[in-house]
Amino acid sequence: MPIAVPAGVTVEIAENNKVTVKGPKGTLERVLPSEMDIKLENGEVVVTRPNDLKKMKSLHGLTRTLIANMVTGVTEGYAKTLEINGVGYRAQKQGKKLVLSLGYSHPVEMEDPEGLESVVEDNKITVKGIDKEKVGQYAAEIRGKRAPEPYKGKGIKYADEVIRRKVGKTGKK
């Protein structure tokens, strides 16, 4: 399936399948599997595979999706939203630092990685960036500081995540 390249986006394919995508939000580059044949044809990127071996089929889909994600990244960007639940659990921004109070004896400080930005409003943290992989990774690292627990649902969870709740212990009579 060809990837349409929107207006204002340039895609360059160098040797060794080094693909550079430039767009209004920034530039992404990535070296893709060398077995795949990547071509730019009248405003569309076409990925073809040399043969139908299982490995080639799986690399084909991966390569296409990675390029499509880069194109989406430089045009729209990616965002992941996390929610903080729990009494006294808070987040705030100090410059490029994200400071989380998560019930530990110390505040947890996290530096925004290059090219990413985190925004805090009420109990929500939004991680924004153009690289889908980095956005997901940073969001996962924030969540990992205090993953949600199943009894009271306290912790940091993704906005679209559902926490399976459990019933607590019941005392003997």
mmCIF file of N, CA, C and O in Angstrom, residues 45-95:
data_model
loop_
_atom_site.group_PDB
_atom_site.id
_atom_site.type_symbol
_atom_site.label_atom_id
_atom_site.label_comp_id
_atom_site.label_asym_id
_atom_site.label_seq_id
_atom_site.Cartn_x
_atom_site.Cartn_y
_atom_site.Cartn_z
ATOM 1 N N VAL A 45 5.313 7.095 -1.416
ATOM 2 C CA VAL A 45 6.426 6.197 -1.101
ATOM 3 C C VAL A 45 5.920 4.774 -1.262
ATOM 4 O O VAL A 45 4.884 4.405 -0.714
ATOM 5 N N VAL A 46 6.666 3.974 -2.037
ATOM 6 C CA VAL A 46 6.257 2.595 -2.279
ATOM 7 C C VAL A 46 7.348 1.669 -1.744
ATOM 8 O O VAL A 46 8.532 1.833 -2.062
ATOM 9 N N VAL A 47 6.952 0.712 -0.906
ATOM 10 C CA VAL A 47 7.900 -0.268 -0.373
ATOM 11 C C VAL A 47 7.608 -1.607 -1.047
ATOM 12 O O VAL A 47 6.457 -2.057 -1.058
ATOM 13 N N THR A 48 8.638 -2.221 -1.627
ATOM 14 C CA THR A 48 8.436 -3.545 -2.236
ATOM 15 C C THR A 48 9.414 -4.535 -1.630
ATOM 16 O O THR A 48 10.508 -4.155 -1.204
ATOM 17 N N ARG A 49 9.027 -5.810 -1.618
ATOM 18 C CA ARG A 49 9.900 -6.840 -1.047
ATOM 19 C C ARG A 49 10.476 -7.692 -2.173
ATOM 20 O O ARG A 49 9.835 -7.885 -3.204
ATOM 21 N N PRO A 50 11.700 -8.225 -1.958
ATOM 22 C CA PRO A 50 12.346 -8.983 -3.026
ATOM 23 C C PRO A 50 11.699 -10.346 -3.296
ATOM 24 O O PRO A 50 11.620 -10.795 -4.430
ATOM 25 N N ASN A 51 11.229 -11.020 -2.251
ATOM 26 C CA ASN A 51 10.598 -12.335 -2.446
ATOM 27 C C ASN A 51 9.572 -12.556 -1.346
ATOM 28 O O ASN A 51 9.362 -11.678 -0.512
ATOM 29 N N ASP A 52 8.923 -13.734 -1.356
ATOM 30 C CA ASP A 52 7.823 -13.954 -0.416
ATOM 31 C C ASP A 52 8.194 -14.837 0.770
ATOM 32 O O ASP A 52 7.368 -15.571 1.290
ATOM 33 N N LEU A 53 9.451 -14.786 1.188
ATOM 34 C CA LEU A 53 9.825 -15.519 2.401
ATOM 35 C C LEU A 53 9.130 -14.873 3.594
ATOM 36 O O LEU A 53 8.818 -13.681 3.569
ATOM 37 N N LYS A 54 8.907 -15.678 4.632
ATOM 38 C CA LYS A 54 8.195 -15.165 5.809
ATOM 39 C C LYS A 54 8.891 -13.929 6.386
ATOM 40 O O LYS A 54 8.244 -12.941 6.728
ATOM 41 N N LYS A 55 10.219 -13.973 6.479
ATOM 42 C CA LYS A 55 10.955 -12.846 7.055
ATOM 43 C C LYS A 55 10.745 -11.584 6.217
ATOM 44 O O LYS A 55 10.595 -10.481 6.749
ATOM 45 N N MET A 56 10.751 -11.739 4.900
ATOM 46 C CA MET A 56 10.588 -10.571 4.018
ATOM 47 C C MET A 56 9.188 -9.991 4.145
ATOM 48 O O MET A 56 9.003 -8.775 4.138
ATOM 49 N N LYS A 57 8.194 -10.877 4.258
ATOM 50 C CA LYS A 57 6.811 -10.402 4.409
ATOM 51 C C LYS A 57 6.677 -9.575 5.682
ATOM 52 O O LYS A 57 6.053 -8.520 5.691
ATOM 53 N N SER A 58 7.268 -10.071 6.780
ATOM 54 C CA SER A 58 7.119 -9.344 8.044
ATOM 55 C C SER A 58 7.898 -8.027 8.007
ATOM 56 O O SER A 58 7.420 -7.007 8.506
ATOM 57 N N LEU A 59 9.085 -8.020 7.385
ATOM 58 C CA LEU A 59 9.856 -6.774 7.280
ATOM 59 C C LEU A 59 9.145 -5.759 6.386
ATOM 60 O O LEU A 59 9.241 -4.561 6.604
ATOM 61 N N HIS A 60 8.431 -6.258 5.391
ATOM 62 C CA HIS A 60 7.725 -5.397 4.435
ATOM 63 C C HIS A 60 6.705 -4.519 5.172
ATOM 64 O O HIS A 60 6.705 -3.294 5.049
ATOM 65 N N GLY A 61 5.851 -5.158 5.969
ATOM 66 C CA GLY A 61 4.827 -4.423 6.718
ATOM 67 C C GLY A 61 5.440 -3.468 7.720
ATOM 68 O O GLY A 61 4.989 -2.327 7.875
ATOM 69 N N LEU A 62 6.496 -3.938 8.401
ATOM 70 C CA LEU A 62 7.160 -3.112 9.411
ATOM 71 C C LEU A 62 7.735 -1.847 8.765
ATOM 72 O O LEU A 62 7.508 -0.734 9.240
ATOM 73 N N THR A 63 8.448 -2.030 7.657
ATOM 74 C CA THR A 63 9.098 -0.905 6.987
ATOM 75 C C THR A 63 8.070 0.127 6.554
ATOM 76 O O THR A 63 8.236 1.328 6.773
ATOM 77 N N ARG A 64 6.966 -0.363 5.949
ATOM 78 C CA ARG A 64 5.920 0.541 5.485
ATOM 79 C C ARG A 64 5.338 1.338 6.648
ATOM 80 O O ARG A 64 5.163 2.553 6.568
ATOM 81 N N THR A 65 5.048 0.643 7.749
ATOM 82 C CA THR A 65 4.446 1.307 8.909
ATOM 83 C C THR A 65 5.399 2.326 9.528
ATOM 84 O O THR A 65 4.979 3.411 9.934
ATOM 85 N N LEU A 66 6.700 1.979 9.599
ATOM 86 C CA LEU A 66 7.666 2.912 10.181
ATOM 87 C C LEU A 66 7.716 4.206 9.370
ATOM 88 O O LEU A 66 7.737 5.302 9.937
ATOM 89 N N ILE A 67 7.710 4.087 8.026
ATOM 90 C CA ILE A 67 7.740 5.294 7.193
ATOM 91 C C ILE A 67 6.435 6.079 7.374
ATOM 92 O O ILE A 67 6.452 7.300 7.523
ATOM 93 N N ALA A 68 5.296 5.361 7.379
ATOM 94 C CA ALA A 68 3.997 6.028 7.554
ATOM 95 C C ALA A 68 3.965 6.783 8.882
ATOM 96 O O ALA A 68 3.459 7.911 8.966
ATOM 97 N N ASN A 69 4.521 6.179 9.945
ATOM 98 C CA ASN A 69 4.549 6.831 11.254
ATOM 99 C C ASN A 69 5.433 8.067 11.238
ATOM 100 O O ASN A 69 5.143 9.057 11.918
ATOM 101 N N MET A 70 6.536 8.019 10.471
ATOM 102 C CA MET A 70 7.411 9.187 10.377
ATOM 103 C C MET A 70 6.685 10.331 9.673
ATOM 104 O O MET A 70 6.759 11.489 10.091
ATOM 105 N N VAL A 71 5.946 10.005 8.600
ATOM 106 C CA VAL A 71 5.208 11.030 7.854
ATOM 107 C C VAL A 71 4.130 11.649 8.751
ATOM 108 O O VAL A 71 3.982 12.875 8.817
ATOM 109 N N THR A 72 3.394 10.795 9.484
ATOM 110 C CA THR A 72 2.371 11.317 10.406
ATOM 111 C C THR A 72 3.015 12.179 11.489
ATOM 112 O O THR A 72 2.478 13.213 11.878
ATOM 113 N N GLY A 73 4.173 11.741 11.976
ATOM 114 C CA GLY A 73 4.866 12.469 13.046
ATOM 115 C C GLY A 73 5.228 13.883 12.651
ATOM 116 O O GLY A 73 4.993 14.820 13.403
ATOM 117 N N VAL A 74 5.816 14.053 11.440
ATOM 118 C CA VAL A 74 6.264 15.404 11.062
ATOM 119 C C VAL A 74 5.098 16.294 10.641
ATOM 120 O O VAL A 74 5.249 17.506 10.586
ATOM 121 N N THR A 75 3.916 15.705 10.343
ATOM 122 C CA THR A 75 2.774 16.548 9.998
ATOM 123 C C THR A 75 1.908 16.824 11.223
ATOM 124 O O THR A 75 1.641 17.976 11.553
ATOM 125 N N GLU A 76 1.471 15.781 11.925
ATOM 126 C CA GLU A 76 0.544 15.980 13.052
ATOM 127 C C GLU A 76 1.224 15.839 14.409
ATOM 128 O O GLU A 76 0.814 16.432 15.385
ATOM 129 N N GLY A 77 2.239 14.992 14.481
ATOM 130 C CA GLY A 77 2.887 14.722 15.759
ATOM 131 C C GLY A 77 2.099 13.670 16.532
ATOM 132 O O GLY A 77 0.998 13.284 16.135
ATOM 133 N N TYR A 78 2.683 13.188 17.610
ATOM 134 C CA TYR A 78 2.035 12.175 18.425
ATOM 135 C C TYR A 78 1.881 12.696 19.846
ATOM 136 O O TYR A 78 2.684 13.502 20.308
ATOM 137 N N ALA A 79 0.846 12.216 20.520
ATOM 138 C CA ALA A 79 0.643 12.606 21.916
ATOM 139 C C ALA A 79 0.091 11.412 22.682
ATOM 140 O O ALA A 79 -0.680 10.626 22.143
ATOM 141 N N LYS A 80 0.554 11.255 23.909
ATOM 142 C CA LYS A 80 0.017 10.221 24.780
ATOM 143 C C LYS A 80 -0.378 10.900 26.085
ATOM 144 O O LYS A 80 0.361 11.737 26.611
ATOM 145 N N THR A 81 -1.541 10.554 26.605
ATOM 146 C CA THR A 81 -2.023 11.187 27.832
ATOM 147 C C THR A 81 -2.000 10.188 28.970
ATOM 148 O O THR A 81 -2.441 9.049 28.807
ATOM 149 N N LEU A 82 -1.467 10.622 30.095
ATOM 150 C CA LEU A 82 -1.450 9.792 31.304
ATOM 151 C C LEU A 82 -2.295 10.477 32.363
ATOM 152 O O LEU A 82 -2.366 11.705 32.410
ATOM 153 N N GLU A 83 -2.910 9.669 33.241
ATOM 154 C CA GLU A 83 -3.704 10.231 34.336
ATOM 155 C C GLU A 83 -3.094 9.810 35.659
ATOM 156 O O GLU A 83 -2.658 8.672 35.803
ATOM 157 N N ILE A 84 -3.108 10.739 36.612
ATOM 158 C CA ILE A 84 -2.602 10.418 37.951
ATOM 159 C C ILE A 84 -3.794 10.280 38.878
ATOM 160 O O ILE A 84 -4.630 11.178 38.973
ATOM 161 N N ASN A 85 -3.888 9.120 39.551
ATOM 162 C CA ASN A 85 -4.957 8.905 40.524
ATOM 163 C C ASN A 85 -4.337 8.615 41.871
ATOM 164 O O ASN A 85 -3.382 7.860 41.962
ATOM 165 N N GLY A 86 -4.910 9.185 42.925
ATOM 166 C CA GLY A 86 -4.420 8.888 44.270
ATOM 167 C C GLY A 86 -4.356 10.168 45.079
ATOM 168 O O GLY A 86 -4.055 11.235 44.547
ATOM 169 N N VAL A 87 -4.634 10.053 46.371
ATOM 170 C CA VAL A 87 -4.623 11.220 47.246
ATOM 171 C C VAL A 87 -3.192 11.729 47.383
ATOM 172 O O VAL A 87 -2.281 10.965 47.675
ATOM 173 N N GLY A 88 -2.987 13.025 47.118
ATOM 174 C CA GLY A 88 -1.661 13.611 47.289
ATOM 175 C C GLY A 88 -0.701 13.295 46.158
ATOM 176 O O GLY A 88 0.462 13.677 46.231
ATOM 177 N N TYR A 89 -1.155 12.582 45.140
ATOM 178 C CA TYR A 89 -0.282 12.327 43.991
ATOM 179 C C TYR A 89 -0.419 13.518 43.055
ATOM 180 O O TYR A 89 -1.521 13.870 42.645
ATOM 181 N N ARG A 90 0.708 14.138 42.713
ATOM 182 C CA ARG A 90 0.661 15.348 41.891
ATOM 183 C C ARG A 90 1.789 15.356 40.882
ATOM 184 O O ARG A 90 2.794 14.689 41.053
ATOM 185 N N ALA A 91 1.622 16.175 39.855
ATOM 186 C CA ALA A 91 2.702 16.407 38.894
ATOM 187 C C ALA A 91 2.788 17.891 38.640
ATOM 188 O O ALA A 91 1.782 18.584 38.656
ATOM 189 N N GLN A 92 4.006 18.387 38.431
ATOM 190 C CA GLN A 92 4.151 19.773 38.025
ATOM 191 C C GLN A 92 5.383 19.912 37.140
ATOM 192 O O GLN A 92 6.261 19.067 37.162
ATOM 193 N N LYS A 93 5.387 20.993 36.346
ATOM 194 C CA LYS A 93 6.518 21.236 35.464
ATOM 195 C C LYS A 93 7.408 22.302 36.067
ATOM 196 O O LYS A 93 6.929 23.297 36.590
ATOM 197 N N GLN A 94 8.725 22.075 36.006
ATOM 198 C CA GLN A 94 9.682 23.114 36.387
ATOM 199 C C GLN A 94 10.644 23.232 35.221
ATOM 200 O O GLN A 94 11.572 22.429 35.104
ATOM 201 N N GLY A 95 10.379 24.166 34.334
ATOM 202 C CA GLY A 95 11.199 24.294 33.131
ATOM 203 C C GLY A 95 11.038 23.043 32.280
ATOM 204 O O GLY A 95 9.931 22.696 31.889
#
